[in-house]
Every structure is written in C-alpha cells, then in structure tokens.
mmCIF file with all atom_site columns, C-alpha atoms in Angstrom:
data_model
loop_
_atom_site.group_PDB
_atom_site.id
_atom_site.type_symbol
_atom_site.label_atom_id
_atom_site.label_alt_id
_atom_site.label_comp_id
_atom_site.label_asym_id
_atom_site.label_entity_id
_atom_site.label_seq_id
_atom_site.pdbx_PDB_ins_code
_atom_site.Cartn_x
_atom_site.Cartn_y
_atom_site.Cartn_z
_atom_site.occupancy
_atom_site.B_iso_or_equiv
_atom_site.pdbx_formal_charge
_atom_site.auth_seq_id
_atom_site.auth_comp_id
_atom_site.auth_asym_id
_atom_site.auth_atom_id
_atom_site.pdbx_PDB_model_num
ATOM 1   C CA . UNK C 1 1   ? -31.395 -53.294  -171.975 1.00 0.00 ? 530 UNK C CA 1
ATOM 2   C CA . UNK C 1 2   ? -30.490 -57.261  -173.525 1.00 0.00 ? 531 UNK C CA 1
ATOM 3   C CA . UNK C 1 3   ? -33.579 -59.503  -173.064 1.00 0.00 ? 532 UNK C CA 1
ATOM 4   C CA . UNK C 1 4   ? -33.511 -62.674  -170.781 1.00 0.00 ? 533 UNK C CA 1
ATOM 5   C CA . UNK C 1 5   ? -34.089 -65.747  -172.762 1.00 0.00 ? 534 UNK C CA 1
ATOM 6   C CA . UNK C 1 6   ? -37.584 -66.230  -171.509 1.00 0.00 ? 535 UNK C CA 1
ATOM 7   C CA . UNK C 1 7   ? -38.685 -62.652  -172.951 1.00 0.00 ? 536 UNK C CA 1
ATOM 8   C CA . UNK C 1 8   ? -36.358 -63.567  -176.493 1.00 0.00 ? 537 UNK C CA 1
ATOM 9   C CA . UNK C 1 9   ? -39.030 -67.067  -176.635 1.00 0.00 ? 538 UNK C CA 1
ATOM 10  C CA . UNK C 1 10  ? -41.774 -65.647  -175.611 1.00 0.00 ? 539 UNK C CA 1
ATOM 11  C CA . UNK C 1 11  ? -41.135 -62.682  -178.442 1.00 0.00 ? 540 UNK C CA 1
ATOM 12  C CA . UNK C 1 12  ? -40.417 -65.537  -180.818 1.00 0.00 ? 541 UNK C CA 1
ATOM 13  C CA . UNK C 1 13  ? -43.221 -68.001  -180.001 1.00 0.00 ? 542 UNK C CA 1
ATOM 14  C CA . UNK C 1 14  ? -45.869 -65.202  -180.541 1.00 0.00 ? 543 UNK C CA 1
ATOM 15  C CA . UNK C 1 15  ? -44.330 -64.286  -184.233 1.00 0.00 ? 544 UNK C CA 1
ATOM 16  C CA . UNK C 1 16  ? -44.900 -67.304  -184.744 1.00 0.00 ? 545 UNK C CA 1
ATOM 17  C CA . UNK C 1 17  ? -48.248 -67.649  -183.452 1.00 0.00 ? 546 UNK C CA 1
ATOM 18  C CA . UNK C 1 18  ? -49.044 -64.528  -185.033 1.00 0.00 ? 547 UNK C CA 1
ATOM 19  C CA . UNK C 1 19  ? -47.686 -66.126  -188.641 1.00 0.00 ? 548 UNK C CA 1
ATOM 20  C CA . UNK C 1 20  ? -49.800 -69.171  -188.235 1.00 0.00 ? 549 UNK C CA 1
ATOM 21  C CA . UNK C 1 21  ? -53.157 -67.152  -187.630 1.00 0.00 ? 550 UNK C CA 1
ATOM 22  C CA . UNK C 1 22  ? -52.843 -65.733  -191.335 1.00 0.00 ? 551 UNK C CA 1
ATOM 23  C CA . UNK C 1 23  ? -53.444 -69.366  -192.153 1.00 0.00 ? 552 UNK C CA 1
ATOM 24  C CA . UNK C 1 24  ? -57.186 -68.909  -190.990 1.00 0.00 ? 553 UNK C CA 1
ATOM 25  C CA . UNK C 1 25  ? -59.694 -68.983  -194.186 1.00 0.00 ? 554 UNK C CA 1
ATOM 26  C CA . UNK C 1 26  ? -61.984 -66.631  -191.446 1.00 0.00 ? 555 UNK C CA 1
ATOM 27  C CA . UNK C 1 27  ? -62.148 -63.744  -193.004 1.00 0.00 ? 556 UNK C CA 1
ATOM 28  C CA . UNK C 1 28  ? -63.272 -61.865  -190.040 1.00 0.00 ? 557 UNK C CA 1
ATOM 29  C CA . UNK C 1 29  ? -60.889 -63.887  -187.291 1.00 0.00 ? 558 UNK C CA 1
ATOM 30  C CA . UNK C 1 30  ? -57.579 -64.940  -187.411 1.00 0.00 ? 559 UNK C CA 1
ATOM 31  C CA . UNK C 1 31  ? -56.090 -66.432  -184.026 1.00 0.00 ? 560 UNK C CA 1
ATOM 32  C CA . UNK C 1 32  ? -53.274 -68.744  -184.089 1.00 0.00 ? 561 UNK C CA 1
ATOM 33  C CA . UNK C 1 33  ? -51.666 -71.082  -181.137 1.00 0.00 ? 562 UNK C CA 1
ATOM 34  C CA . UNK C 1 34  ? -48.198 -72.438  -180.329 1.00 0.00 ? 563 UNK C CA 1
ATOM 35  C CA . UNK C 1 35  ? -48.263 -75.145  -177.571 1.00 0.00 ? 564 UNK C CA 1
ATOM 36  C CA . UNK C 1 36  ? -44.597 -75.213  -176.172 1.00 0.00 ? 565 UNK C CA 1
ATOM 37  C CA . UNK C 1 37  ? -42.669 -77.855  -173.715 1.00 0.00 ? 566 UNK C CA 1
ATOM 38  C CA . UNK C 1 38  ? -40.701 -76.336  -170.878 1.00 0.00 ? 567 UNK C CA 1
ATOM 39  C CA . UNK C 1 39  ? -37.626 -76.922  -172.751 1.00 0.00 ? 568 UNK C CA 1
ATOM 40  C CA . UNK C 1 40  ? -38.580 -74.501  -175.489 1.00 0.00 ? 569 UNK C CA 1
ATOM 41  C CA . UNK C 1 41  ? -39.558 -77.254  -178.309 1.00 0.00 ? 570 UNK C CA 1
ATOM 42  C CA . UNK C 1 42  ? -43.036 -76.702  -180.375 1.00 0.00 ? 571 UNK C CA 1
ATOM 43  C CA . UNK C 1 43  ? -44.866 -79.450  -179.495 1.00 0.00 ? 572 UNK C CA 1
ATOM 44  C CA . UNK C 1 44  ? -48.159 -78.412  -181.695 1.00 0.00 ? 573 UNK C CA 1
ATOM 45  C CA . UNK C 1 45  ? -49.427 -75.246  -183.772 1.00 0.00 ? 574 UNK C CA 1
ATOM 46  C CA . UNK C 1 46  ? -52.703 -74.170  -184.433 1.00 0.00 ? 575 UNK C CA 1
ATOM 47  C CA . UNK C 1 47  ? -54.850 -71.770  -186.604 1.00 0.00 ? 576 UNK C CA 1
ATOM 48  C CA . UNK C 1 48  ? -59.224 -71.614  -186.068 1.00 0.00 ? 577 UNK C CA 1
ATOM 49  C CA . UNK C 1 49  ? -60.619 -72.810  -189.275 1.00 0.00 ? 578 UNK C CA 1
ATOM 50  C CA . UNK C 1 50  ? -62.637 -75.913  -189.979 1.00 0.00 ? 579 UNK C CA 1
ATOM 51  C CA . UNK C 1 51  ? -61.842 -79.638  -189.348 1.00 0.00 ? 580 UNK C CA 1
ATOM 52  C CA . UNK C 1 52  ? -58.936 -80.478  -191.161 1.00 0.00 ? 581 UNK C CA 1
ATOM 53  C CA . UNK C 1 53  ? -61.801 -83.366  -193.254 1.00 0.00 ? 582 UNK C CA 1
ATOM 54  C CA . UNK C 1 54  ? -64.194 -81.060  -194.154 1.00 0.00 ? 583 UNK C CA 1
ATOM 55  C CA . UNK C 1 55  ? -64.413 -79.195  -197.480 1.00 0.00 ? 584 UNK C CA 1
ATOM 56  C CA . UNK C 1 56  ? -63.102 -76.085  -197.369 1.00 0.00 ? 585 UNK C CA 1
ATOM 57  C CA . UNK C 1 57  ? -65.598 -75.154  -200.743 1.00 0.00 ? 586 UNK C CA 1
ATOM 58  C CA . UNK C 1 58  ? -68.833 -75.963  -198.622 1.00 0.00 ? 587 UNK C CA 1
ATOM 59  C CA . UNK C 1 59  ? -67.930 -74.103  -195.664 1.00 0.00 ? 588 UNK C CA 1
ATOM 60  C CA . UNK C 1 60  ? -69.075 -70.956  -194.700 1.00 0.00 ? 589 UNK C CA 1
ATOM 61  C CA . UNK C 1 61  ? -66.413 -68.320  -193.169 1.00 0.00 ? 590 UNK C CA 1
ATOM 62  C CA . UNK C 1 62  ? -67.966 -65.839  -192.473 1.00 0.00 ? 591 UNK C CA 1
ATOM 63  C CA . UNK C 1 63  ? -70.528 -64.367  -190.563 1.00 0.00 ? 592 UNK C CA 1
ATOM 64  C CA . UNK C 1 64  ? -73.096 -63.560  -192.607 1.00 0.00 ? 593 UNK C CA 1
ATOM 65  C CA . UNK C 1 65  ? -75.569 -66.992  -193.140 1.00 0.00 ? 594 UNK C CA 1
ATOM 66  C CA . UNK C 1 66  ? -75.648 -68.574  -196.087 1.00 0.00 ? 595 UNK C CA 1
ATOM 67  C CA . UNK C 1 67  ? -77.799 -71.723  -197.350 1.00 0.00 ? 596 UNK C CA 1
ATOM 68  C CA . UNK C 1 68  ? -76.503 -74.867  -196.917 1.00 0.00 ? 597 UNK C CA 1
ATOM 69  C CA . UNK C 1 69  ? -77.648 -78.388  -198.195 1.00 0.00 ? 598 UNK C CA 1
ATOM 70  C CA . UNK C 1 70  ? -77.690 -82.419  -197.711 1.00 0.00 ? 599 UNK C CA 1
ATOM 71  C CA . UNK C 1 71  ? -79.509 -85.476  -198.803 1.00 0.00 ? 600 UNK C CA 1
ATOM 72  C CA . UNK C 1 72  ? -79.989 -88.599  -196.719 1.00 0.00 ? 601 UNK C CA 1
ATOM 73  C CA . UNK C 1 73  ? -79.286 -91.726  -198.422 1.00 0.00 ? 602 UNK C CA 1
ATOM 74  C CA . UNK C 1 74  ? -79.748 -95.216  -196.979 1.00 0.00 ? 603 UNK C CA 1
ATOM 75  C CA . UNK C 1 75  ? -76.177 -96.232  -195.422 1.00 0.00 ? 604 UNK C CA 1
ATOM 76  C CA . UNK C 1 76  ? -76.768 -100.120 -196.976 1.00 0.00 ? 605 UNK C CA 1
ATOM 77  C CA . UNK C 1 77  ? -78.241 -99.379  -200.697 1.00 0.00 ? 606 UNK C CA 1
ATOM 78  C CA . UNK C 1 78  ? -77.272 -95.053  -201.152 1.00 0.00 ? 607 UNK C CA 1
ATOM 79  C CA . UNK C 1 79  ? -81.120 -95.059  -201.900 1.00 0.00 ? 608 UNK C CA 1
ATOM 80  C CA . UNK C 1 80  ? -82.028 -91.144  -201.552 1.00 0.00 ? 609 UNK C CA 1
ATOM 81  C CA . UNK C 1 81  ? -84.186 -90.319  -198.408 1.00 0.00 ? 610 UNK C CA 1
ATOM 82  C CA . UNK C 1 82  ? -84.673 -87.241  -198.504 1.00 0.00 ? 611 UNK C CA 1
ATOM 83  C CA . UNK C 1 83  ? -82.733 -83.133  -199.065 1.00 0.00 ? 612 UNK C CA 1
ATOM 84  C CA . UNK C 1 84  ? -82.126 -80.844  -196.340 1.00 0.00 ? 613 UNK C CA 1
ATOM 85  C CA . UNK C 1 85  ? -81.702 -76.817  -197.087 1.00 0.00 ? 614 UNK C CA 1
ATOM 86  C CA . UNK C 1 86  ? -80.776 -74.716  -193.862 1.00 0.00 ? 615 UNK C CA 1
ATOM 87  C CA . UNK C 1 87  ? -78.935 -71.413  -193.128 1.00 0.00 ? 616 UNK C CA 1
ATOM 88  C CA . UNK C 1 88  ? -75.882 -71.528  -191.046 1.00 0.00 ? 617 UNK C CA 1
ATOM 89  C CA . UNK C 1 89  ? -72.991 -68.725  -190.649 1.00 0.00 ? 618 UNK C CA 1
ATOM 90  C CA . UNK C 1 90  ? -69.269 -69.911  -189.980 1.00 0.00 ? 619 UNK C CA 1
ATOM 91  C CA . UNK C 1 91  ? -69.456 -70.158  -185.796 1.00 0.00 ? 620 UNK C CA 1
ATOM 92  C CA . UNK C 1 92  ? -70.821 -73.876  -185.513 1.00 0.00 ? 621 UNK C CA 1
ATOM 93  C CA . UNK C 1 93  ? -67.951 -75.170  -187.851 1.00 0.00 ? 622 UNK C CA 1
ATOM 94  C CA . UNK C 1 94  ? -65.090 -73.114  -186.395 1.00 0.00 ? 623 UNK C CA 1
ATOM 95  C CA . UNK C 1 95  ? -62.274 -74.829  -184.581 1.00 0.00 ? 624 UNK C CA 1
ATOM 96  C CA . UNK C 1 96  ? -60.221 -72.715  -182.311 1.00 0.00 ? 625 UNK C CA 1
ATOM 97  C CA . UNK C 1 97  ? -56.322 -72.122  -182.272 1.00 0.00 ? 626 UNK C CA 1
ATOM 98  C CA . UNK C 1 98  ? -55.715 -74.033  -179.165 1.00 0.00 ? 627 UNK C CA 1
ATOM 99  C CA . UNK C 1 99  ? -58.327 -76.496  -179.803 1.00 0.00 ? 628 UNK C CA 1
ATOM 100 C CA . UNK C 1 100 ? -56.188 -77.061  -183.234 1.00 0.00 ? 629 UNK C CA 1
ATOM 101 C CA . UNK C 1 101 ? -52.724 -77.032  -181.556 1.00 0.00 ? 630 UNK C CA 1
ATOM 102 C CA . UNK C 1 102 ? -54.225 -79.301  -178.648 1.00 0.00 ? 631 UNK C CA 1
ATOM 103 C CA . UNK C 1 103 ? -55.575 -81.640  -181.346 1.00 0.00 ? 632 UNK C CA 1
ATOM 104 C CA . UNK C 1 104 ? -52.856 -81.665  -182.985 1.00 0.00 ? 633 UNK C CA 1
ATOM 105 C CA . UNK C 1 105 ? -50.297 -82.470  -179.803 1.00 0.00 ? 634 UNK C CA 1
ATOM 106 C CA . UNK C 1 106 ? -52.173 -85.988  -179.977 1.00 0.00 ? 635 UNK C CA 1
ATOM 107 C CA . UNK C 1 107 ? -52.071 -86.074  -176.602 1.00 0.00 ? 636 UNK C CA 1
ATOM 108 C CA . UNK C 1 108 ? -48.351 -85.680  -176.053 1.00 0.00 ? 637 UNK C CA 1
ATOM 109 C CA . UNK C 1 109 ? -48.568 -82.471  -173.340 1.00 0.00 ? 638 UNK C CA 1
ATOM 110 C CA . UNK C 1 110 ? -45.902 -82.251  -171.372 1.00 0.00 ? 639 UNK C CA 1
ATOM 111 C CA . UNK C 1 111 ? -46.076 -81.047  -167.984 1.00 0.00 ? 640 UNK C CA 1
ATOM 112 C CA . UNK C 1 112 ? -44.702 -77.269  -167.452 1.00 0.00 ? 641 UNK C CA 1
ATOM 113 C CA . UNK C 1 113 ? -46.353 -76.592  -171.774 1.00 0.00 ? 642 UNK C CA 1
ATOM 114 C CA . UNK C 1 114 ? -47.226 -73.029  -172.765 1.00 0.00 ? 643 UNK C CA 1
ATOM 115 C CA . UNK C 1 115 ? -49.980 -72.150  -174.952 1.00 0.00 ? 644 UNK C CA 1
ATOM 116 C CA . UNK C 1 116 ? -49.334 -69.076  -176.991 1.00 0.00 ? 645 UNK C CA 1
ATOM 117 C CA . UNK C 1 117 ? -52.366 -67.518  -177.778 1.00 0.00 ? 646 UNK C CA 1
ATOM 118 C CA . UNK C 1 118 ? -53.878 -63.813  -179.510 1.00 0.00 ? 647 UNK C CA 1
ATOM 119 C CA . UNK C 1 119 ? -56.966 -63.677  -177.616 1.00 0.00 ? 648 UNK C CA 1
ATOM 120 C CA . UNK C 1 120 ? -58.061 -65.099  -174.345 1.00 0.00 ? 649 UNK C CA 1
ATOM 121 C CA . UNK C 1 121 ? -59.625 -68.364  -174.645 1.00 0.00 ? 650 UNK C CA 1
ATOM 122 C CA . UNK C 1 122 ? -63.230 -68.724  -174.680 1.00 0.00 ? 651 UNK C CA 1
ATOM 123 C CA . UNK C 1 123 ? -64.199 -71.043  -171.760 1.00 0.00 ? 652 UNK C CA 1
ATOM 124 C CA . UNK C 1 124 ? -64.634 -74.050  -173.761 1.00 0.00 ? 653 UNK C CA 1
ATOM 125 C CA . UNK C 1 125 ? -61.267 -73.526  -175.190 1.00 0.00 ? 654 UNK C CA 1
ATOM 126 C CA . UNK C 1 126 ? -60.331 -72.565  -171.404 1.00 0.00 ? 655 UNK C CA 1
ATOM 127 C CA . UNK C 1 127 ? -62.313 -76.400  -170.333 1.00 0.00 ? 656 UNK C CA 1
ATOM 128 C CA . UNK C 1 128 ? -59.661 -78.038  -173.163 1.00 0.00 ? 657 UNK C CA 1
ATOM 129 C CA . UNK C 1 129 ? -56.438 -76.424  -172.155 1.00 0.00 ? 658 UNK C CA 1
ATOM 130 C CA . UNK C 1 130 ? -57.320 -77.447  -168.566 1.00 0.00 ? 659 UNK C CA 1
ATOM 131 C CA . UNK C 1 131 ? -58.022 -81.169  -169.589 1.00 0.00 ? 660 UNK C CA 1
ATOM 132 C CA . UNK C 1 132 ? -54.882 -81.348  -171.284 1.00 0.00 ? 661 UNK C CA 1
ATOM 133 C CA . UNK C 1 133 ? -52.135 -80.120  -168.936 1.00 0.00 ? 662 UNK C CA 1
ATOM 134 C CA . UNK C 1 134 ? -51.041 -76.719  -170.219 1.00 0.00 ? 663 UNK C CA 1
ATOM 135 C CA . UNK C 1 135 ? -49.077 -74.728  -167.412 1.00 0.00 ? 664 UNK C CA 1
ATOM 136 C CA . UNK C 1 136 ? -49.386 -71.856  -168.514 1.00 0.00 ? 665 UNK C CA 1
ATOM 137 C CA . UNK C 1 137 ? -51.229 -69.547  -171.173 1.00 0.00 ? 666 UNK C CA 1
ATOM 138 C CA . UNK C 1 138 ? -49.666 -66.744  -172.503 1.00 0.00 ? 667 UNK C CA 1
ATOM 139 C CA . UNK C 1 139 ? -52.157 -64.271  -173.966 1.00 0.00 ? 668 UNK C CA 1
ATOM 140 C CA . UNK C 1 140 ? -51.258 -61.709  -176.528 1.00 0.00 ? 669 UNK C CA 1
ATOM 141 C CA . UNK C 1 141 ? -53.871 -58.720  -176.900 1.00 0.00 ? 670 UNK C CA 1
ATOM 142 C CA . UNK C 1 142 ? -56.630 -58.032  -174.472 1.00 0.00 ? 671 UNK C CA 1
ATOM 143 C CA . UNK C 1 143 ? -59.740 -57.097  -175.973 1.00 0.00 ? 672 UNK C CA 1
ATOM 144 C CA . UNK C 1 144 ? -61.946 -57.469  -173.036 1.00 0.00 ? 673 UNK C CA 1
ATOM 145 C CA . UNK C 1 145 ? -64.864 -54.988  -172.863 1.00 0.00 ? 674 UNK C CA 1
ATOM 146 C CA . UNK C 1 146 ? -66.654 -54.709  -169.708 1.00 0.00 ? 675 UNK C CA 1
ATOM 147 C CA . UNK C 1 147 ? -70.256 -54.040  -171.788 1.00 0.00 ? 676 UNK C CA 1
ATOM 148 C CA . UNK C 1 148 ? -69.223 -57.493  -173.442 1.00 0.00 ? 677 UNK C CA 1
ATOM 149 C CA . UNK C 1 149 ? -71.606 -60.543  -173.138 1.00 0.00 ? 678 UNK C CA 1
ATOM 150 C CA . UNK C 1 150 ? -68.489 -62.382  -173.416 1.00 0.00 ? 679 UNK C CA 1
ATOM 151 C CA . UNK C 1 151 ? -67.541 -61.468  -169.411 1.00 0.00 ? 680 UNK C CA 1
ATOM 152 C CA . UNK C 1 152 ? -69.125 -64.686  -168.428 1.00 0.00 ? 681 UNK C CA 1
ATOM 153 C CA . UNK C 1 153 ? -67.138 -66.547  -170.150 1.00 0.00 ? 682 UNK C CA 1
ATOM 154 C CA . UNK C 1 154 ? -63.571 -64.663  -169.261 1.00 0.00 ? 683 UNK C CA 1
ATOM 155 C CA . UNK C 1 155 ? -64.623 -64.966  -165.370 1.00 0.00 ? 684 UNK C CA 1
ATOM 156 C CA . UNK C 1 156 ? -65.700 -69.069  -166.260 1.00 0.00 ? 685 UNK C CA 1
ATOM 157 C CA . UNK C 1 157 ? -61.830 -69.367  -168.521 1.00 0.00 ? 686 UNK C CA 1
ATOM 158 C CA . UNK C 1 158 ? -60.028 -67.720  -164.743 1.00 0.00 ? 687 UNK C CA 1
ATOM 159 C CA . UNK C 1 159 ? -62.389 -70.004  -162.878 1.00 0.00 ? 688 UNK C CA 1
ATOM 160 C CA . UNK C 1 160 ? -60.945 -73.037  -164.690 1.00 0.00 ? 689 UNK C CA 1
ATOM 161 C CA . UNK C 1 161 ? -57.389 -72.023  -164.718 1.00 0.00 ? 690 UNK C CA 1
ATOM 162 C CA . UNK C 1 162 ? -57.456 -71.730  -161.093 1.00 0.00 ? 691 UNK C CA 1
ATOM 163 C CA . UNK C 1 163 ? -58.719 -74.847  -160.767 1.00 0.00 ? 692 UNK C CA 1
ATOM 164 C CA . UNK C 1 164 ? -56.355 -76.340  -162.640 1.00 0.00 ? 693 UNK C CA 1
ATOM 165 C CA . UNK C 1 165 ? -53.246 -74.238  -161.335 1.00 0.00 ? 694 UNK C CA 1
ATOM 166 C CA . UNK C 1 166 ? -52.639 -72.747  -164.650 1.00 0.00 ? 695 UNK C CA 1
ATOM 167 C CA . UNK C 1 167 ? -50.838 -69.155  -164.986 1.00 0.00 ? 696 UNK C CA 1
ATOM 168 C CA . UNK C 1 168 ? -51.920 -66.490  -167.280 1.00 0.00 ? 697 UNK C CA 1
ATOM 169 C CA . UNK C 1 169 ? -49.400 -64.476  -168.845 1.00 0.00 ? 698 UNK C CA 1
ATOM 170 C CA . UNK C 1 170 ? -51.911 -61.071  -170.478 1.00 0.00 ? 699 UNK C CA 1
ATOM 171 C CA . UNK C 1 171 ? -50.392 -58.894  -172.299 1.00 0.00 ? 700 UNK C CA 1
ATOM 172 C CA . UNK C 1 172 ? -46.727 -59.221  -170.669 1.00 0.00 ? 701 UNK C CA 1
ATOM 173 C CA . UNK C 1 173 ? -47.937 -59.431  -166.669 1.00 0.00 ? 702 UNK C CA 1
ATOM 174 C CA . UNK C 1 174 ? -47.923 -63.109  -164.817 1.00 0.00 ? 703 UNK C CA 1
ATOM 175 C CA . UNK C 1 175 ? -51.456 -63.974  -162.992 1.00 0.00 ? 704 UNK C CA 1
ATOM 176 C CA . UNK C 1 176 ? -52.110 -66.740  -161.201 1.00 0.00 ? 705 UNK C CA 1
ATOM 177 C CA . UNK C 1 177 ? -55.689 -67.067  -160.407 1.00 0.00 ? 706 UNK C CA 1
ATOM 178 C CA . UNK C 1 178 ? -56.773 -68.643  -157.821 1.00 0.00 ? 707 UNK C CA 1
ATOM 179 C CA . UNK C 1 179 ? -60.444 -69.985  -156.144 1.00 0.00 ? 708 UNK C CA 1
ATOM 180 C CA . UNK C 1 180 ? -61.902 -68.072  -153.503 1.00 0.00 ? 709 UNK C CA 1
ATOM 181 C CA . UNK C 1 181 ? -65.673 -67.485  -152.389 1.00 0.00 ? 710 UNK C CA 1
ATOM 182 C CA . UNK C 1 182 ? -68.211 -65.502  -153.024 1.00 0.00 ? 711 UNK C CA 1
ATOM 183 C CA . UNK C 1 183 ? -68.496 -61.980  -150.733 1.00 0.00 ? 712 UNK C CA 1
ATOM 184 C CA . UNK C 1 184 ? -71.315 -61.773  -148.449 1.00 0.00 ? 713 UNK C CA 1
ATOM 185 C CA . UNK C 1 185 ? -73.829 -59.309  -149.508 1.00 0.00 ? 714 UNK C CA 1
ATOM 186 C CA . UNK C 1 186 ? -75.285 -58.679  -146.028 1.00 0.00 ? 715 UNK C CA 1
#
C-alpha cells in the first residue's frame, strides 16, 4: 500500500528528529524536536543539551553529581568575594528538544505548526508548546509507566493541550484531548 503524503512527512520529519537527538552531549538522554509549518517547511530544530552560552567543559551530563565551583567578584573592581563548591548532576542545566526548537523559532510559530517529538513532553515543556501556538504534537515512542511518578505530569501535559486545542499524534493514533470534570465520588 503507497503512503499519503502526510504519513511520507511525518516518516521524514521524525528521521530527522531522530538524527538531531544524537546531537545531545546527555549521555543518558537523547530527544530531538522538529517544529514544522502547515506547509511542510522546518521552521526550528532542537536537541536537550545545555544553553547554547554555557561551557560545554563545565557542565555536567550526566546523572551522577559531580562538584562544581564559582567565585564572586565585585561587578565594578573584579575584587574576589568569595568561592562557592556545590554538587549538582546534569537535570538543572538541561534544555529540552522542544524548548530548543521553540527557542530557536524566535517566535516565528505559525498557526497549524507540528512539533515532532521522541518522548511526550514533560508539562513544562507541555506549558511552552502551549504558549507558543503549536497545533499539534506528534509523539514518537510511548514510554509511559503507570508505577511512574512522572503520571502527574503526562495527565498536567493533556490538561494543557486541551486547553489550548492542541492534538496529540502518540505513536501513529490522533487524540484530541479535551477538558471535562471531575466524576463524583458519591
């Protein structure tokens, strides 16, 4: 059977996404975006790493904590203040994929986008996509676990996507989640 053209981009979008996450220095996480207009053009990749400023050689990627260090120098004269030693692991200077490819759009977001993506977005990741526009997110491997402390945070990513009428493509089927109440539990 010949694929439509929307299956033949959405097979080539997520090759591509898949070649940008082995641009990740995580050793332990690789995740890339695409962010794509309706028309088919790439508007915006992205791969988690750290901020595109910082020093790659002073960052830790990984998850195992490692000690870290910085002095405090007067802004006016550089007169030393005083040296700071702490341990830190790679999570608090991670940026996500789609935070990178949103970044990275500068803004520029046309209406009807798609966000390819590996994983589902976290919910701040989920918060970002819904501030910026994105139509649609199109999610390539489902790794939820149901034991997960991460559940939260799936049923807070479909909570914002409603609310900001964005679909979720996982793993090939269309969802379109929408806001409804709570069940009585009389």
């Amino acid at each position: 059977m010949q694929k439509n053209r929307t299956q033949l981009k959405d097979e080539v979008y997520t090759a591509m996404m898949l070649a940008q996450a082995k641009l990740s220095k995580d050793e332990n996480t690789q995740m890339g975006a695409i962010l794509v207009s309706k028309e088919g053009r790439v508007i915006s990749t992205g791969y988690n790493g750290a901020p595109a400023s910082f020093d790659d050689s002073t960052i830790p990627y990984t998850r195992h904590k490692q000690m870290l260090a910085y002095d405090l120098l007067d802004a006016d004269t550089d007169e030393f203040i005083s040296h700071h030693e702490f341990e830190a692991n790679k999570y608090p200077f991670m940026v996500h994929a789609e935070i990178n490819a949103l970044h990275y759009a500068r803004g520029k977001v046309p209406e009807g986008s798609k966000l390819y993506v590996i994983g589902f977005p976290c919910e701040r990741c989920a918060l970002d996509i819904s501030l910026a526009g994105v139509s649609e997110v199109f999610v390539t491997k489902d790794d939820y676990d149901a034991k997960s402390s991460l559940n939260n945070s799936r049923d807070t990513a479909y909570y914002m996507f409603a609310e900001a009428g964005i679909v979720v493509t996982l793993c090939g089927k269309r969802l379109r989640p929408i806001i409804s109440r709570p069940k009585n539990n009389d």
